[in-house]
Amino acid sequence: ATATIQEAVDAAAYRDVVRVGPGVYVEQVILRGGVVLWGCGADKTVLKQPEHAPYGNVIAGAPDAEIRGIHILSPQYHEFQFWRGTGVYLGPWPGQLLSDCAITGPFLYGVDCSSSMVTDPPVVRRCTIEGSHNGVDVFGTWAGCVIEDCVIRNNNGYGVSAGYDFGTVRVVRSTVSGS
């Protein structure tokens, strides 16, 4: 056992599974290549962004990394504060999976797939993404994302936003509403 999720991730090797038990954890996590971060379900394992987070993402992905069964939560802000950071950043690394998670804003982006690779895009599967400015953002040259069996709702801007050159977003068996 470690004191933080980040310490467990830092100690993990490629394809190790870091199990996160039920509870509310207030921290930010930067994954390592090939590490699987696995909670007990989005209804039981909550990863909450710290009030004064040193950087904008609650979880930052890595090559071949997986995130499963976690509720990623933004703290509530006073009325004068605007959207804050990103729930999950799945940047320019191949082979990433975000599965069976809930992402609840207010974030600027619930899931940010910007600068990801069209040739091996991140997969967002069986997730509920709500309460952010944009639910899923895919922006950048050759960026891509696969969204499967998700519910993307009640985001203030776009449910799914995509732009720039040659990007591809594939949405399969998903519902996008209230955005």
Short mmCIF file of C-alpha atoms in Angstrom, two decimals:
data_model
loop_
_atom_site.label_atom_id
_atom_site.label_comp_id
_atom_site.label_asym_id
_atom_site.label_seq_id
_atom_site.Cartn_x
_atom_site.Cartn_y
_atom_site.Cartn_z
CA ALA A 1 0.00 0.00 0.00
CA THR A 2 1.09 3.55 -0.71
CA ALA A 3 0.03 6.92 0.68
CA THR A 4 -1.22 8.21 -2.70
CA ILE A 5 -2.41 6.86 -6.02
CA GLN A 6 0.49 8.70 -7.70
CA GLU A 7 3.03 6.83 -5.56
CA ALA A 8 1.49 3.51 -6.64
CA VAL A 9 1.56 4.57 -10.30
CA ASP A 10 5.19 5.71 -9.99
CA ALA A 11 6.15 2.30 -8.55
CA ALA A 12 4.26 0.34 -11.24
CA ALA A 13 5.87 -1.33 -14.23
CA TYR A 14 4.45 -1.69 -17.75
CA ARG A 15 1.13 -3.64 -17.65
CA ASP A 16 0.91 -3.51 -13.86
CA VAL A 17 -2.58 -2.90 -12.49
CA VAL A 18 -2.89 -0.24 -9.80
CA ARG A 19 -6.08 -1.07 -7.89
CA VAL A 20 -7.82 1.87 -6.24
CA GLY A 21 -10.25 0.94 -3.49
CA PRO A 22 -13.57 2.58 -2.71
CA GLY A 23 -13.39 6.10 -1.34
CA VAL A 24 -12.76 9.72 -2.28
CA TYR A 25 -9.19 10.61 -3.25
CA VAL A 26 -8.14 14.25 -3.67
CA GLU A 27 -5.11 14.34 -5.96
CA GLN A 28 -3.91 14.53 -9.52
CA VAL A 29 -2.40 11.52 -11.27
CA ILE A 30 0.05 11.32 -14.16
CA LEU A 31 0.04 7.80 -15.58
CA ARG A 32 3.08 5.90 -16.76
CA GLY A 33 3.25 3.93 -20.00
CA GLY A 34 1.25 0.72 -19.92
CA VAL A 35 -0.09 1.16 -16.38
CA VAL A 36 -3.72 0.23 -15.73
CA LEU A 37 -5.46 2.42 -13.13
CA TRP A 38 -8.51 0.43 -11.97
CA GLY A 39 -11.09 1.66 -9.49
CA CYS A 40 -13.96 -0.27 -7.88
CA GLY A 41 -16.52 1.41 -10.13
CA ALA A 42 -17.49 5.01 -10.78
CA ASP A 43 -20.10 4.76 -8.02
CA LYS A 44 -17.47 3.74 -5.44
CA THR A 45 -14.07 5.21 -6.40
CA VAL A 46 -13.89 9.01 -6.76
CA LEU A 47 -10.81 10.96 -7.80
CA LYS A 48 -11.40 14.64 -7.08
CA GLN A 49 -9.33 17.50 -8.38
CA PRO A 50 -7.63 19.41 -5.53
CA GLU A 51 -8.95 22.93 -4.90
CA HIS A 52 -5.61 24.53 -5.81
CA ALA A 53 -4.34 22.02 -8.36
CA PRO A 54 -0.77 22.66 -9.61
CA TYR A 55 -1.75 21.72 -13.19
CA GLY A 56 -4.98 21.40 -15.08
CA ASN A 57 -5.65 17.66 -15.45
CA VAL A 58 -7.03 15.31 -12.84
CA ILE A 59 -5.59 12.33 -14.75
CA ALA A 60 -3.03 12.56 -17.55
CA GLY A 61 -2.67 9.53 -19.79
CA ALA A 62 0.41 7.78 -21.18
CA PRO A 63 1.17 5.30 -23.98
CA ASP A 64 -0.89 2.09 -23.65
CA ALA A 65 -2.35 3.27 -20.33
CA GLU A 66 -5.84 2.38 -19.14
CA ILE A 67 -8.21 4.09 -16.72
CA ARG A 68 -11.18 2.02 -15.53
CA GLY A 69 -13.99 2.35 -13.02
CA ILE A 70 -13.28 5.78 -11.55
CA HIS A 71 -15.43 8.90 -11.08
CA ILE A 72 -13.33 11.95 -11.96
CA LEU A 73 -14.79 14.96 -10.21
CA SER A 74 -14.11 18.69 -10.31
CA PRO A 75 -14.58 20.59 -7.06
CA GLN A 76 -17.44 23.06 -7.09
CA TYR A 77 -16.38 26.68 -7.43
CA HIS A 78 -17.83 30.01 -6.44
CA GLU A 79 -19.95 31.73 -9.08
CA PHE A 80 -17.04 33.94 -10.19
CA GLN A 81 -14.80 31.04 -11.11
CA PHE A 82 -15.01 29.58 -14.58
CA TRP A 83 -14.21 26.17 -16.06
CA ARG A 84 -11.18 24.53 -14.57
CA GLY A 85 -8.70 22.28 -16.36
CA THR A 86 -9.47 18.87 -17.79
CA GLY A 87 -10.91 15.74 -16.23
CA VAL A 88 -8.83 13.28 -18.26
CA TYR A 89 -6.13 14.24 -20.76
CA LEU A 90 -5.48 11.53 -23.37
CA GLY A 91 -2.87 13.47 -25.35
CA PRO A 92 -0.51 12.31 -28.10
CA TRP A 93 0.08 8.75 -26.91
CA PRO A 94 -1.11 5.56 -28.65
CA GLY A 95 -3.20 2.75 -27.21
CA GLN A 96 -5.09 4.51 -24.41
CA LEU A 97 -8.40 3.35 -22.94
CA LEU A 98 -10.82 5.21 -20.67
CA SER A 99 -13.56 2.80 -19.66
CA ASP A 100 -16.51 2.58 -17.26
CA CYS A 101 -15.82 6.01 -15.78
CA ALA A 102 -17.85 9.09 -14.91
CA ILE A 103 -16.44 12.57 -15.48
CA THR A 104 -18.33 15.38 -13.78
CA GLY A 105 -17.33 19.03 -14.27
CA PRO A 106 -17.12 21.93 -14.27
CA PHE A 107 -14.03 21.24 -16.37
CA LEU A 108 -13.08 23.07 -19.54
CA TYR A 109 -12.96 19.61 -21.15
CA GLY A 110 -14.31 16.46 -19.52
CA VAL A 111 -12.01 14.39 -21.76
CA ASP A 112 -9.31 16.00 -23.89
CA CYS A 113 -8.09 13.90 -26.81
CA SER A 114 -6.28 16.82 -28.43
CA SER A 115 -3.07 15.99 -30.21
CA SER A 116 -3.92 12.28 -30.05
CA MET A 117 -3.04 9.99 -32.94
CA VAL A 118 -5.60 9.03 -35.58
CA THR A 119 -3.64 5.85 -36.34
CA ASP A 120 -4.14 4.49 -32.78
CA PRO A 121 -6.62 6.87 -31.17
CA PRO A 122 -7.71 6.75 -27.55
CA VAL A 123 -10.93 4.86 -26.86
CA VAL A 124 -13.54 6.26 -24.48
CA ARG A 125 -15.95 3.42 -23.63
CA ARG A 126 -19.03 3.17 -21.38
CA CYS A 127 -18.42 6.55 -19.74
CA THR A 128 -20.78 9.29 -18.59
CA ILE A 129 -19.38 12.77 -19.20
CA GLU A 130 -21.32 15.78 -17.95
CA GLY A 131 -21.21 19.27 -16.53
CA SER A 132 -18.18 20.64 -18.37
CA HIS A 133 -17.78 23.22 -21.12
CA ASN A 134 -17.07 20.54 -23.75
CA GLY A 135 -17.67 16.88 -22.94
CA VAL A 136 -15.00 15.45 -25.25
CA ASP A 137 -12.56 17.68 -27.13
CA VAL A 138 -10.56 16.45 -30.12
CA PHE A 139 -8.41 19.20 -31.57
CA GLY A 140 -5.15 19.14 -33.47
CA THR A 141 -3.59 17.94 -36.69
CA TRP A 142 -4.27 14.21 -37.13
CA ALA A 143 -6.07 14.01 -33.77
CA GLY A 144 -8.59 11.24 -33.24
CA CYS A 145 -10.85 9.56 -30.72
CA VAL A 146 -13.27 6.62 -30.59
CA ILE A 147 -16.32 7.11 -28.35
CA GLU A 148 -18.31 3.92 -27.70
CA ASP A 149 -21.42 3.31 -25.60
CA CYS A 150 -21.11 6.64 -23.77
CA VAL A 151 -23.58 9.17 -22.39
CA ILE A 152 -22.39 12.74 -22.93
CA ARG A 153 -24.88 15.19 -21.51
CA ASN A 154 -25.49 18.60 -20.02
CA ASN A 155 -22.22 20.16 -21.07
CA ASN A 156 -22.36 23.92 -21.51
CA GLY A 157 -20.64 24.10 -24.90
CA TYR A 158 -20.36 21.04 -27.12
CA GLY A 159 -20.95 17.43 -26.22
CA VAL A 160 -18.19 16.46 -28.66
CA SER A 161 -16.01 19.07 -30.33
CA ALA A 162 -13.52 18.37 -33.09
CA GLY A 163 -11.45 20.66 -35.20
CA TYR A 164 -8.28 21.49 -37.09
CA ASP A 165 -6.70 19.38 -39.83
CA PHE A 166 -7.45 15.75 -40.65
CA GLY A 167 -8.96 14.83 -37.28
CA THR A 168 -11.34 11.89 -36.93
CA VAL A 169 -13.92 11.20 -34.27
CA ARG A 170 -15.94 8.00 -34.35
CA VAL A 171 -19.04 7.96 -32.13
CA VAL A 172 -20.69 4.54 -31.78
CA ARG A 173 -23.84 3.64 -29.81
CA SER A 174 -23.58 6.81 -27.72
CA THR A 175 -25.99 9.52 -26.63
CA VAL A 176 -25.06 13.19 -26.80
CA SER A 177 -27.70 15.52 -25.36
CA GLY A 178 -28.28 18.78 -23.54
CA SER A 179 -25.15 20.43 -24.89
#
